[in-house]
mmCIF file of C-alpha atoms and ligand atoms in Angstrom:
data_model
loop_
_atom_site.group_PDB
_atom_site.id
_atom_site.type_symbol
_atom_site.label_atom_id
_atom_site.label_comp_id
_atom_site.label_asym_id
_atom_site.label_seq_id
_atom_site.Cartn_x
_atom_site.Cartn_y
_atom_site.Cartn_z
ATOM 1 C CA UNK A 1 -37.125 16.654 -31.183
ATOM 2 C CA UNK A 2 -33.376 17.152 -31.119
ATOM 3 C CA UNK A 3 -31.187 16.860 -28.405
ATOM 4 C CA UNK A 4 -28.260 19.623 -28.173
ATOM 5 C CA UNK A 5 -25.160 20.224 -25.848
ATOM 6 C CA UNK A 6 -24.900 23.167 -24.225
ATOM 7 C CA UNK A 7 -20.806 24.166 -22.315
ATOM 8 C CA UNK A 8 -21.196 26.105 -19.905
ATOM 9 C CA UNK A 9 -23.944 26.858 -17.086
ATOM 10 C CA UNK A 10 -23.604 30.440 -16.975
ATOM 11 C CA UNK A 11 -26.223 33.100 -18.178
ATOM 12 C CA UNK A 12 -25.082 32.614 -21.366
ATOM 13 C CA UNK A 13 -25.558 28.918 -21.634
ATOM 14 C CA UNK A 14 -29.057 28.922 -19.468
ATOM 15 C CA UNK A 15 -30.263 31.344 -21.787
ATOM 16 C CA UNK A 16 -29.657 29.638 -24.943
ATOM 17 C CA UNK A 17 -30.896 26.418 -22.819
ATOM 18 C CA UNK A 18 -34.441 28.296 -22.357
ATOM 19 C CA UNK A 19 -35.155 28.924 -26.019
ATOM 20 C CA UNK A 20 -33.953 25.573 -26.940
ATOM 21 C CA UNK A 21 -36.194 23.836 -24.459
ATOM 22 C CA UNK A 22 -38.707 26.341 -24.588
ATOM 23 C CA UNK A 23 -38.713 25.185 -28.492
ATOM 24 C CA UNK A 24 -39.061 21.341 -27.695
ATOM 25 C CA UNK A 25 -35.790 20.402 -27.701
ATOM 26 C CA UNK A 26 -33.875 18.242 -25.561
ATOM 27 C CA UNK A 27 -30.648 19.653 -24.133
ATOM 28 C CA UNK A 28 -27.713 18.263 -21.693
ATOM 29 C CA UNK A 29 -25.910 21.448 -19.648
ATOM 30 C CA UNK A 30 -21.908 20.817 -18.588
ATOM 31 C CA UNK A 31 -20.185 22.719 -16.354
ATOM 32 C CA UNK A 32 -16.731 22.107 -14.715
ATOM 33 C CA UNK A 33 -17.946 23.338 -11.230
ATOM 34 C CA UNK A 34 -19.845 21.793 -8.784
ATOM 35 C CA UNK A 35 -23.145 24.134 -9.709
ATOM 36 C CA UNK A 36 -24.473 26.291 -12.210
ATOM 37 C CA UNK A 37 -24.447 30.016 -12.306
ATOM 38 C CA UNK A 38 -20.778 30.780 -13.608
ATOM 39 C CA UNK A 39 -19.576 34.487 -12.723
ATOM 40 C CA UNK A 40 -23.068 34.623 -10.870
ATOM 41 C CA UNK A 41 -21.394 33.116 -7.917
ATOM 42 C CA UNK A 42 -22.505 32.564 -4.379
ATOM 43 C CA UNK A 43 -19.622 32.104 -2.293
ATOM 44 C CA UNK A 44 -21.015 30.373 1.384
ATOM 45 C CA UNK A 45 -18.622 29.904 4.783
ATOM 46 C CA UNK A 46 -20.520 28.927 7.701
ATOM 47 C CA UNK A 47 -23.756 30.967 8.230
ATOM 48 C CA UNK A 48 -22.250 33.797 6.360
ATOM 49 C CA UNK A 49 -22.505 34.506 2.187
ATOM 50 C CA UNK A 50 -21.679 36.709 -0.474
ATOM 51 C CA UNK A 51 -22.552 37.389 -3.969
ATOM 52 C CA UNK A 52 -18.914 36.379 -4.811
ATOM 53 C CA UNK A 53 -18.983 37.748 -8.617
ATOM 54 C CA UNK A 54 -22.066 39.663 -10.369
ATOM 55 C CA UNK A 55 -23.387 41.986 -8.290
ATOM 56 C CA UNK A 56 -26.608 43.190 -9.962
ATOM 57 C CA UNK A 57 -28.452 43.492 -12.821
ATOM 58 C CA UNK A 58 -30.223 45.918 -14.509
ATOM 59 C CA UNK A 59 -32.291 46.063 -17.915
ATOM 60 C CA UNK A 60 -31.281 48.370 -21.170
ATOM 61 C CA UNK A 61 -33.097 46.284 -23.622
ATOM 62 C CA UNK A 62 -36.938 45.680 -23.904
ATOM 63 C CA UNK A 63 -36.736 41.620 -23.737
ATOM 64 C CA UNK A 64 -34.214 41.951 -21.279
ATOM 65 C CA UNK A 65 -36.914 44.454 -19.420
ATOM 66 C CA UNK A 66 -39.388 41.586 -19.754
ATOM 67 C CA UNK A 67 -37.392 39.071 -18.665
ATOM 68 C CA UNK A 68 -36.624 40.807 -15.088
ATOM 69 C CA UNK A 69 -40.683 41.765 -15.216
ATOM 70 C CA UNK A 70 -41.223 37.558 -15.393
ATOM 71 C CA UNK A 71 -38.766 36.682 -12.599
ATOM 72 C CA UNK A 72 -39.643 39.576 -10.811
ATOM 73 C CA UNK A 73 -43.153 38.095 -10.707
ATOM 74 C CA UNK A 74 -41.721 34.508 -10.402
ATOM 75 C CA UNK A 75 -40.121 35.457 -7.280
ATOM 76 C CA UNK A 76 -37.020 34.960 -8.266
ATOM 77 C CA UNK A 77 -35.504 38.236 -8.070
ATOM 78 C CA UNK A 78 -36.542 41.411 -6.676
ATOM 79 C CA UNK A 79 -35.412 45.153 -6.693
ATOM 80 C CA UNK A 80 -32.326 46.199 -4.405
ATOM 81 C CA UNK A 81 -33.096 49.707 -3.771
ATOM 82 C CA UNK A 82 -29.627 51.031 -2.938
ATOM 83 C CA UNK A 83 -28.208 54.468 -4.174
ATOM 84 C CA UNK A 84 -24.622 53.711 -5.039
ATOM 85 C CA UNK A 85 -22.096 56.176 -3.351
ATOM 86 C CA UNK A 86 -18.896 57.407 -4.881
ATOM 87 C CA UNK A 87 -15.727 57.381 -3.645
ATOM 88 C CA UNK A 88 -12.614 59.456 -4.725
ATOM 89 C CA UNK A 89 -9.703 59.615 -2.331
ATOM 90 C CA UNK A 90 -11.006 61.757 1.131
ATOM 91 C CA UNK A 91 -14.571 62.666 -1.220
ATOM 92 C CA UNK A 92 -17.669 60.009 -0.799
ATOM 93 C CA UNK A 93 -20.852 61.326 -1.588
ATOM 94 C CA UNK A 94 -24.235 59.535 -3.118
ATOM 95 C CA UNK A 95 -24.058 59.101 -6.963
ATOM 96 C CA UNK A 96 -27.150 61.130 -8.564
ATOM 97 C CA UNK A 97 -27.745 57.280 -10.062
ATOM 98 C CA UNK A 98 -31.434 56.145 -10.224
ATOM 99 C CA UNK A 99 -30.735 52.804 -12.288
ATOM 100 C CA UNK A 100 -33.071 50.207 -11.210
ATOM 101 C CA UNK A 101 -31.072 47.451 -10.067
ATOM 102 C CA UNK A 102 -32.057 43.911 -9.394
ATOM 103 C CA UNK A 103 -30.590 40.681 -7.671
ATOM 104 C CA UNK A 104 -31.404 37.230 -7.348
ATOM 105 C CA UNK A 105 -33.050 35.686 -4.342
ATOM 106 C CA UNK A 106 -31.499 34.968 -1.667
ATOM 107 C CA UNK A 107 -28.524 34.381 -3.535
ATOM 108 C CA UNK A 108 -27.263 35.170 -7.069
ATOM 109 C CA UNK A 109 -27.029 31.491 -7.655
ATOM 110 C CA UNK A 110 -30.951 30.701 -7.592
ATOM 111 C CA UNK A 111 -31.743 32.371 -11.236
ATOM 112 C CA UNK A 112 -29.437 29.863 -12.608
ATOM 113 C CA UNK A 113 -30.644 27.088 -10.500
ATOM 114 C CA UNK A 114 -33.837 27.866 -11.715
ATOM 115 C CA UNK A 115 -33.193 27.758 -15.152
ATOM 116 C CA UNK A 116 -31.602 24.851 -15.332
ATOM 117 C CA UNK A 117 -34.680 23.085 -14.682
ATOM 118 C CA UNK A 118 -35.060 23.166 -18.233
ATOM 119 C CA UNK A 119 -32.070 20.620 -18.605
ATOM 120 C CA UNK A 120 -32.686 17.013 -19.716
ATOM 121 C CA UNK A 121 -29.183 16.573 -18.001
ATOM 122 C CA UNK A 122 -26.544 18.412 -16.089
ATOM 123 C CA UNK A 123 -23.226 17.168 -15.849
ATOM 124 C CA UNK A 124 -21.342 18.509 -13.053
ATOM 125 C CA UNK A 125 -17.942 18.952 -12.217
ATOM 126 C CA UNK A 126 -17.545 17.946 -15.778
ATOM 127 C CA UNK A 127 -14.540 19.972 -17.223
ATOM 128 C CA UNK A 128 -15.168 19.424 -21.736
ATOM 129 C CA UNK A 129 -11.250 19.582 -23.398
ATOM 130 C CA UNK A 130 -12.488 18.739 -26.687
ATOM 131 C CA UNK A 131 -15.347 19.023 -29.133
ATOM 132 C CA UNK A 132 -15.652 17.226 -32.737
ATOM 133 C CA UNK A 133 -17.904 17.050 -35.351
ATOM 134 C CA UNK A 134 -18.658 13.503 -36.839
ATOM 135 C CA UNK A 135 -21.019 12.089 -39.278
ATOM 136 C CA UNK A 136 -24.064 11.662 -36.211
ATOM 137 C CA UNK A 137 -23.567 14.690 -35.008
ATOM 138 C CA UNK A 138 -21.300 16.685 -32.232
ATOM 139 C CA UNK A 139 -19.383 15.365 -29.932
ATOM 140 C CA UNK A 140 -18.136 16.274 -26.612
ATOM 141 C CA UNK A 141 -14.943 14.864 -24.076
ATOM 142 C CA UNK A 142 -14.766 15.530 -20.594
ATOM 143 C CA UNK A 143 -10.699 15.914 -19.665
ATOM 144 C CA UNK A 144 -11.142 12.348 -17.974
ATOM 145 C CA UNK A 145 -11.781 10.907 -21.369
ATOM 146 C CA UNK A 146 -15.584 10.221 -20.770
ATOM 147 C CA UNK A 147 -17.066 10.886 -24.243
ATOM 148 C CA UNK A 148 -21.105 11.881 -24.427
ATOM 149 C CA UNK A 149 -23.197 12.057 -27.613
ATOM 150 C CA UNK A 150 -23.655 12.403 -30.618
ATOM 151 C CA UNK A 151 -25.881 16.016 -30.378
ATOM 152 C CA UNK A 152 -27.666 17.481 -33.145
ATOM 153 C CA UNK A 153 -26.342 20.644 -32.149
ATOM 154 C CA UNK A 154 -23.495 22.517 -29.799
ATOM 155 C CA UNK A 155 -24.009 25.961 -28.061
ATOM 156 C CA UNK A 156 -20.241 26.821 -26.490
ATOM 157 C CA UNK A 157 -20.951 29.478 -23.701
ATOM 158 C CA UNK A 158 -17.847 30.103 -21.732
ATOM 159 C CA UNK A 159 -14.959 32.467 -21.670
ATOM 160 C CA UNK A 160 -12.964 32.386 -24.947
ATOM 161 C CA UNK A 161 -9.448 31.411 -23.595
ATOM 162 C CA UNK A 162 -11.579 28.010 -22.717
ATOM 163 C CA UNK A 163 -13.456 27.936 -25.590
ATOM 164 C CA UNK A 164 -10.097 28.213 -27.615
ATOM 165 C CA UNK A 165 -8.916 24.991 -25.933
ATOM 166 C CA UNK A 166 -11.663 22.842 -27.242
ATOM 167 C CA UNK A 167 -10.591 22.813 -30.946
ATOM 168 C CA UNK A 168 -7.837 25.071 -32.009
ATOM 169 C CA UNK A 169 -8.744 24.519 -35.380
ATOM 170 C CA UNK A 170 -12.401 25.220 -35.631
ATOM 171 C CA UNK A 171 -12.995 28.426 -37.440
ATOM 172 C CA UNK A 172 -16.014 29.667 -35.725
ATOM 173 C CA UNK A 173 -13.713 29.017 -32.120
ATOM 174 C CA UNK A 174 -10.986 30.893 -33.776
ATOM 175 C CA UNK A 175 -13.230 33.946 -32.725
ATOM 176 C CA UNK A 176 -11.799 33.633 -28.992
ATOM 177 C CA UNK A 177 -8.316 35.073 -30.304
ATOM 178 C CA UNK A 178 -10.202 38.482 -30.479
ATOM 179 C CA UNK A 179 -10.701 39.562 -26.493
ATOM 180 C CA UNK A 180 -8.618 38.376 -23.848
ATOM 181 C CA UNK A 181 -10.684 38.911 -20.317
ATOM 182 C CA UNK A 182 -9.705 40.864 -17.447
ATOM 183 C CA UNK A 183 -8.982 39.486 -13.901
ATOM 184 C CA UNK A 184 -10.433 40.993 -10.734
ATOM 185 C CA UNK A 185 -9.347 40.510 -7.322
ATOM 186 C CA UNK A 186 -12.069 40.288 -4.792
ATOM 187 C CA UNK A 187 -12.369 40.174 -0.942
ATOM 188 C CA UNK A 188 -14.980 39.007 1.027
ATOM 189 C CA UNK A 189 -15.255 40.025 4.985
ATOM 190 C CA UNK A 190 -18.042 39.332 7.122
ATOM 191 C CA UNK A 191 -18.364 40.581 10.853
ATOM 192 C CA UNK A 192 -20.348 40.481 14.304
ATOM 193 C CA UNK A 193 -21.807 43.904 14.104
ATOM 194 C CA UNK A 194 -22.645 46.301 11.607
ATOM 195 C CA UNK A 195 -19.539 48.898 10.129
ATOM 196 C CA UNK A 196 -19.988 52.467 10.459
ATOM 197 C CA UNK A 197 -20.490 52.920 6.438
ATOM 198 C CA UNK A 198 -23.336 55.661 5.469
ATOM 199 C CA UNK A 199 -23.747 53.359 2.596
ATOM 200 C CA UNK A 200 -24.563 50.213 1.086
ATOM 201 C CA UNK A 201 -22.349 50.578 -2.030
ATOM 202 C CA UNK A 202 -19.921 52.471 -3.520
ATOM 203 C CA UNK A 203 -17.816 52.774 -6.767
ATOM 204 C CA UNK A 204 -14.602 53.698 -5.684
ATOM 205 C CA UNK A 205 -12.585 55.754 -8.412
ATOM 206 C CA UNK A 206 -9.032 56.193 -6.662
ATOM 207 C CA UNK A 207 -6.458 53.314 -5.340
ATOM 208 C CA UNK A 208 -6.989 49.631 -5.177
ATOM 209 C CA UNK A 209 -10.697 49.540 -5.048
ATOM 210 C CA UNK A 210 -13.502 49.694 -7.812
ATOM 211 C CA UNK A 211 -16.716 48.553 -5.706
ATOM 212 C CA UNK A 212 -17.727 47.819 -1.959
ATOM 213 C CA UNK A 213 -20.849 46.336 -0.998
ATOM 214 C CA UNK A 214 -23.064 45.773 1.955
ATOM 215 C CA UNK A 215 -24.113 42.546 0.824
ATOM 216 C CA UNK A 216 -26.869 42.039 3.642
ATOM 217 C CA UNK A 217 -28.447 45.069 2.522
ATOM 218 C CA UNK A 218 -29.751 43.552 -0.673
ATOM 219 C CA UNK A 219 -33.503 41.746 -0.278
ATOM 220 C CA UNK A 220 -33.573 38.448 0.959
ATOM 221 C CA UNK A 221 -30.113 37.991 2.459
ATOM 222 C CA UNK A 222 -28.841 36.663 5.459
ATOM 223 C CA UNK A 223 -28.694 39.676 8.100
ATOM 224 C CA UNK A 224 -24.675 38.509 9.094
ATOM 225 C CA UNK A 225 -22.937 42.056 8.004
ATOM 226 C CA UNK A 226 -21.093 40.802 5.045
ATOM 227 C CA UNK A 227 -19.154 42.984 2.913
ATOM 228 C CA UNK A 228 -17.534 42.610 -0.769
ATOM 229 C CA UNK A 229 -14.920 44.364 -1.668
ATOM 230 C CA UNK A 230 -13.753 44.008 -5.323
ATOM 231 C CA UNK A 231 -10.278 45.453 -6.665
ATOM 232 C CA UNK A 232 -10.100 47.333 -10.304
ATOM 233 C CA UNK A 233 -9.136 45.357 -13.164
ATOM 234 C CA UNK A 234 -6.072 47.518 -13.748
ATOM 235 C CA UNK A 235 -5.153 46.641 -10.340
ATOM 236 C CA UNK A 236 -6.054 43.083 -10.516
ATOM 237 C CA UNK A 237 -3.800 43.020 -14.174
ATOM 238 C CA UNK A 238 -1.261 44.277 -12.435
ATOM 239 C CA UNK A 239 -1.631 41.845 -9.500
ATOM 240 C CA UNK A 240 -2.493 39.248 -11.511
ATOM 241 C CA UNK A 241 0.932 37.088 -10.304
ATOM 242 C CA UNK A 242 1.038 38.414 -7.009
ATOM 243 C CA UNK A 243 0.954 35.719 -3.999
ATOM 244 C CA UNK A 244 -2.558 35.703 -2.337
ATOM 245 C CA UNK A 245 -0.778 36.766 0.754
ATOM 246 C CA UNK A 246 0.622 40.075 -0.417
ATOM 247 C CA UNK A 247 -2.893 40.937 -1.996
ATOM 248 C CA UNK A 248 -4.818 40.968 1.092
ATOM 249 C CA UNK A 249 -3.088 43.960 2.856
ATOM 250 C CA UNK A 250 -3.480 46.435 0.444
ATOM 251 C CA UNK A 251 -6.920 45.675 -0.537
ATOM 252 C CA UNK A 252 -7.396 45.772 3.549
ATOM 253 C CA UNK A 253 -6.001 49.051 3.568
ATOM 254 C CA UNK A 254 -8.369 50.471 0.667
ATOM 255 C CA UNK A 255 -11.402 49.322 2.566
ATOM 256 C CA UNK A 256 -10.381 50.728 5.672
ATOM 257 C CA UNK A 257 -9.737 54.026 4.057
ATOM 258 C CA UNK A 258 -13.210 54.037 2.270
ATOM 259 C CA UNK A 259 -14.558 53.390 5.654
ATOM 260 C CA UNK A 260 -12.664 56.356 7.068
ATOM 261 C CA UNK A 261 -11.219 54.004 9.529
ATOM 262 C CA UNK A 262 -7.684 53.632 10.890
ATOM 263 C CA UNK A 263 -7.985 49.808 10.308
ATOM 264 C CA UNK A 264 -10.526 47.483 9.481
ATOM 265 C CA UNK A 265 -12.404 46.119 12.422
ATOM 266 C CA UNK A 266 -12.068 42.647 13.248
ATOM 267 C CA UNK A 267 -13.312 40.150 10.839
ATOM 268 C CA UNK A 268 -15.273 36.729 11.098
ATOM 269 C CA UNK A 269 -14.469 34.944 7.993
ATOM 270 C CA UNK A 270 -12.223 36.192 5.602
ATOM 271 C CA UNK A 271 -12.000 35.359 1.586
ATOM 272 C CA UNK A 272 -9.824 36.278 -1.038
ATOM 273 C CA UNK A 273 -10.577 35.238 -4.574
ATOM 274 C CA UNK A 274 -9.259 35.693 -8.063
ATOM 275 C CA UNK A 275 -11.327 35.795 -10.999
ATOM 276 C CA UNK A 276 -8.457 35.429 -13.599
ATOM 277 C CA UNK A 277 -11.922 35.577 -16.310
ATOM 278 C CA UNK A 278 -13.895 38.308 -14.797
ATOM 279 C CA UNK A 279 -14.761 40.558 -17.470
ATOM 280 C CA UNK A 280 -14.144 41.191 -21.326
ATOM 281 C CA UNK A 281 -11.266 43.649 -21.930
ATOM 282 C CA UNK A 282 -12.975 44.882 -24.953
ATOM 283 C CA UNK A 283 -16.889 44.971 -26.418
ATOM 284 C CA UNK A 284 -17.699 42.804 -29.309
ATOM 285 C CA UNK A 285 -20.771 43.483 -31.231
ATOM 286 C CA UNK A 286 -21.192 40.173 -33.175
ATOM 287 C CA UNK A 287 -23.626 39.141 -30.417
ATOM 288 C CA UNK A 288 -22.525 35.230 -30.930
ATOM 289 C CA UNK A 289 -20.367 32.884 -33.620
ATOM 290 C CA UNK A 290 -22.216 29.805 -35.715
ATOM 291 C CA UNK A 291 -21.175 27.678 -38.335
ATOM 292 C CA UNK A 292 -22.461 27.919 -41.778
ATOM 293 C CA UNK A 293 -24.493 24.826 -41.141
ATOM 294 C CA UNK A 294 -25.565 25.960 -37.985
ATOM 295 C CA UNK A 295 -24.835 23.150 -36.014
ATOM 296 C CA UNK A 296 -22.378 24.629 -33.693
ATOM 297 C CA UNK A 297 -22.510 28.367 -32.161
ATOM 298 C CA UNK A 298 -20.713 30.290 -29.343
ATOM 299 C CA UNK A 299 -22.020 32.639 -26.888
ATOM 300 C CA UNK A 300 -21.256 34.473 -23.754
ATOM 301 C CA UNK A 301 -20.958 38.441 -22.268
ATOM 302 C CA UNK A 302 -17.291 38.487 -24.201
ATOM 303 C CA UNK A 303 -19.236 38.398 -27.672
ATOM 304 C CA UNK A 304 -22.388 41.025 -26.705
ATOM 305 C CA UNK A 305 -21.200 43.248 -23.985
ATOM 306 C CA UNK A 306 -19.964 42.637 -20.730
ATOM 307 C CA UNK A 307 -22.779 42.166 -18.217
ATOM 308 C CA UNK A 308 -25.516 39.746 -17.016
ATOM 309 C CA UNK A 309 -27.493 41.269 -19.836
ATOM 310 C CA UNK A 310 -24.945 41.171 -22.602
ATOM 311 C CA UNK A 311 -24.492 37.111 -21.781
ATOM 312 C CA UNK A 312 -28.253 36.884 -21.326
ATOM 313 C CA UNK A 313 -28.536 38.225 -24.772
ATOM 314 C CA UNK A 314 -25.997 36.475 -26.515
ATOM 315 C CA UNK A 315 -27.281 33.349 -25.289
ATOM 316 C CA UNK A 316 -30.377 33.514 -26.956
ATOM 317 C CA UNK A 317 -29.263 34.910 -30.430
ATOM 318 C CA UNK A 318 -26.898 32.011 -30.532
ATOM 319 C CA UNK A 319 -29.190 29.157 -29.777
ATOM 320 C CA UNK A 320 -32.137 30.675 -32.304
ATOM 321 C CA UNK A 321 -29.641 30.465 -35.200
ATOM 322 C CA UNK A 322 -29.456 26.665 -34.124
ATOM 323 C CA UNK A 323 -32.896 26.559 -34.294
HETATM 324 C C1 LIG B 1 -16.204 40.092 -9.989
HETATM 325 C C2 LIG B 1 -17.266 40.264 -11.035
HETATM 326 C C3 LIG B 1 -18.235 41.245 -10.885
HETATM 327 C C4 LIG B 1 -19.233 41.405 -11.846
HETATM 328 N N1 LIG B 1 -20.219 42.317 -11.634
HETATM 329 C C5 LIG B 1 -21.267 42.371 -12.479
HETATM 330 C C6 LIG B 1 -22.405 43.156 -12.174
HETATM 331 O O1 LIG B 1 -22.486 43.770 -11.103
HETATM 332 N N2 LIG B 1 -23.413 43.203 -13.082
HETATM 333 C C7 LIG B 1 -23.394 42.478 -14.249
HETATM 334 O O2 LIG B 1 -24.366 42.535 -15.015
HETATM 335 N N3 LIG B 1 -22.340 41.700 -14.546
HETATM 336 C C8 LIG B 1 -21.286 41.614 -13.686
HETATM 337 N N4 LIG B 1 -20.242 40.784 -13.948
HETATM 338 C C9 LIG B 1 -20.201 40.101 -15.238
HETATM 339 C C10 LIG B 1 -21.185 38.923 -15.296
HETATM 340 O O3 LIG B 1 -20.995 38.115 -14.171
HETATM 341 C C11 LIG B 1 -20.876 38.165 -16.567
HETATM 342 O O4 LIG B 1 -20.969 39.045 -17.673
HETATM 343 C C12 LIG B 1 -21.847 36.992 -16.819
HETATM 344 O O5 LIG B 1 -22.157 36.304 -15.637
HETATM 345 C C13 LIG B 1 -21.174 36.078 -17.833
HETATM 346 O O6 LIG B 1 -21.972 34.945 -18.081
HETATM 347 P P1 LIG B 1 -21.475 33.822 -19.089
HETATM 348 O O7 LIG B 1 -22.505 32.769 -19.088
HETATM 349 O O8 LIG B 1 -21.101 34.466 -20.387
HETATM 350 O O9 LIG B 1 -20.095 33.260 -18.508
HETATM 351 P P2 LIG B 1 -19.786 32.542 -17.120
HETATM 352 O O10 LIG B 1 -20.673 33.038 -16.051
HETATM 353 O O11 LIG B 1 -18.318 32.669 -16.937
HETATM 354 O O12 LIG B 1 -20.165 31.014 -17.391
HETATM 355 C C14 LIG B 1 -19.287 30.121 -18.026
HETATM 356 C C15 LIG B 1 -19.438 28.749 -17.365
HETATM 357 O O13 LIG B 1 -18.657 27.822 -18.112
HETATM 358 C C16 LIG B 1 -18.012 26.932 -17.228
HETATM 359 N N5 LIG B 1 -16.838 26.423 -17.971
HETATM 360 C C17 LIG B 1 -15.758 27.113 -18.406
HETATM 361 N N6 LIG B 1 -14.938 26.311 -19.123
HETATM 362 C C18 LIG B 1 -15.527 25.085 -19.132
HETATM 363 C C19 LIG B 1 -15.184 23.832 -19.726
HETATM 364 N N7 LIG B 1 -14.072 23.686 -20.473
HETATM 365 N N8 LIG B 1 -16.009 22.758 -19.533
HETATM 366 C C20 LIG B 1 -17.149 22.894 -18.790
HETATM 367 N N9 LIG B 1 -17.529 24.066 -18.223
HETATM 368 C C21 LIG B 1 -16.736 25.141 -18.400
HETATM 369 C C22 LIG B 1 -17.674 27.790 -16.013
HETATM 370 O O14 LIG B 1 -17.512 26.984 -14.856
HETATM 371 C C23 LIG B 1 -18.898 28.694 -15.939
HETATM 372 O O15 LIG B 1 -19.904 28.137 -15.095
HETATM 373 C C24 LIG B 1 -19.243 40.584 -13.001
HETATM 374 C C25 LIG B 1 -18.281 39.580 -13.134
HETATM 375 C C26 LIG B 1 -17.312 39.407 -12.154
HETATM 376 C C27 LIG B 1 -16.322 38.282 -12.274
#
């Protein structure tokens, strides 16, 4: 039995986690945040949540397909049925979309809490600045200087301007100079009674705005009316320095409009958040990065394509080459 390291407790790293312990292997999970999940965020404020970051997921693949079939079945995630609207300046009308599209439940942040089960470890709130390769095998340093191992093997699954930090030298790291990742901007509002919105969700194609969501209307969440409201990454780039006050009033202004409302009713709780890594700015096809000794690979959405999927994915293919 070996015992690996995996960076990283998003999709990416809980994927490669479930073929490595699904093989017999041993495996200790770190994450610099308080949970697991990554980008599949749950943000909570009193009674009231949001899915703060992925919204939903759908299947292209077949073993992706089965996947959602398994947790579907697990009860771990179930359908949202929502037809998407679209929104372009005074136009909104329902998108002729019939994707399937699925969510965890009741909150993004229980797939990954479920699949970290599989962990011999987790190490929370654990931020890794280095990573080195000695005669027993890898090891890993937290930024406080706490060192763990040796592993017999390393999976690195998180966004490649971190990854880069952990060993500027490594050649198979030296990947992460390819993408950069986009930021997004995102606003979360929740209220005492329901907004006047004929939908649940819309992509919104003109302005500020790329996606609003009824986030009580997917299954299994609490009935509070709680809306996210996320801004475009061209936006976001552009905004990317601008103070988190003179963000909110614009992206306040959007929503209102979408609701074809003179203002924005009066909120409960308000949050703003910036995802400075929220997607890839370009696709990479390699799928993951190993060594030639296969001791070490690297994994995440930025390397397969940018989704819950693509990290899904790329997780996997990276931790069977270890195996
Ligand atoms: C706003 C937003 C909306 C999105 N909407 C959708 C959607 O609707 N559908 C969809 O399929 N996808 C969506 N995505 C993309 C999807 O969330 C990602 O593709 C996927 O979650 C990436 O998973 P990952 O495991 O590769 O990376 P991450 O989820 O980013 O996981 C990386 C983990 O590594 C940890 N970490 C980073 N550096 C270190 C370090 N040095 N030491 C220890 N831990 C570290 C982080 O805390 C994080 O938990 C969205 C993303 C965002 C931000």
């Amino acid at each position: 039995m070996a015992h690996y390291a995996i960076i990283g407790a998003g999709i990416a790293g809980l994927s490669a986690l479930q073929v490595l312990s699904a093989a017999g292997h041993q495996a200790t999970v770190f994450d610099k945040s308080r949970g697991s999940g990554g980008r599949m965020a749950t943000k909570k404020l009193a009674a009231d949540s949001w899915d703060m970051g992925a919204q939903f997921f759908h299947a292209h693949s077949n073993e992706f397909a089965t996947q959602l079939s398994q947790w579907q079945q697990q009860g771990v995630i179930a359908e949202w049925p929502v037809t998407p609207w679209v929104i372009n300046g005074t136009r909104q009308h329902p998108s002729a979309d019939e994707q399937k599209r699925y969510v965890a439940i009741p909150r993004m942040t229980a797939l990954s809490r479920l699949l970290l089960q599989n962990a011999t470890h987790f190490e929370a709130n654990t931020h890794i600045s280095g990573c080195e390769e000695t005669a027993q095998g890898w090891q890993v340093t937290a930024s406080e200087g706490e060192i763990f191992g040796p592993y017999d093997g390393l999976v690195v699954a998180i966004p490649p301007a971190q990854a880069a930090a952990l060993a500027s030298n490594d050649p198979v790291l030296a990947v992460t100079s390819e993408t950069s990742m986009l930021p997004c901007w995102t606003l979360l509002l929740s209220f005492d009674t329901p907004l006047p919105a004929p939908y649940d969700a819309a992509f919104v194609k003109s302005g500020p705005l790329a996606w609003v969501s009824r986030n009580n209307s997917k299954p299994g969440r609490e009935p509070t009316e709680a809306w996210v409201i996320q801004a475009s990454h061209l936006w976001s780039l552009q905004h990317q320095d601008t103070p988190r006050h003179e963000i909110q009033k614009p992206l306040l202004a959007a929503f209102a409009e979408a609701l074809r409302l003179p203002a924005v009713p009066q909120w409960r709780h308000l949050w703003l958040h910036r995802w400075l890594y929220a997607l890839p700015e370009k696709k990479m096809n390699q799928g993951f990065q190993a060594n030639p000794q296969q001791t070490l690979a690297i994994c995440g959405d930025w390397l397969h394509s940018p989704n819950i999927e693509g990290a899904w994915l790329s997780g996997r293919t990276a931790a069977n080459a270890l195996l």
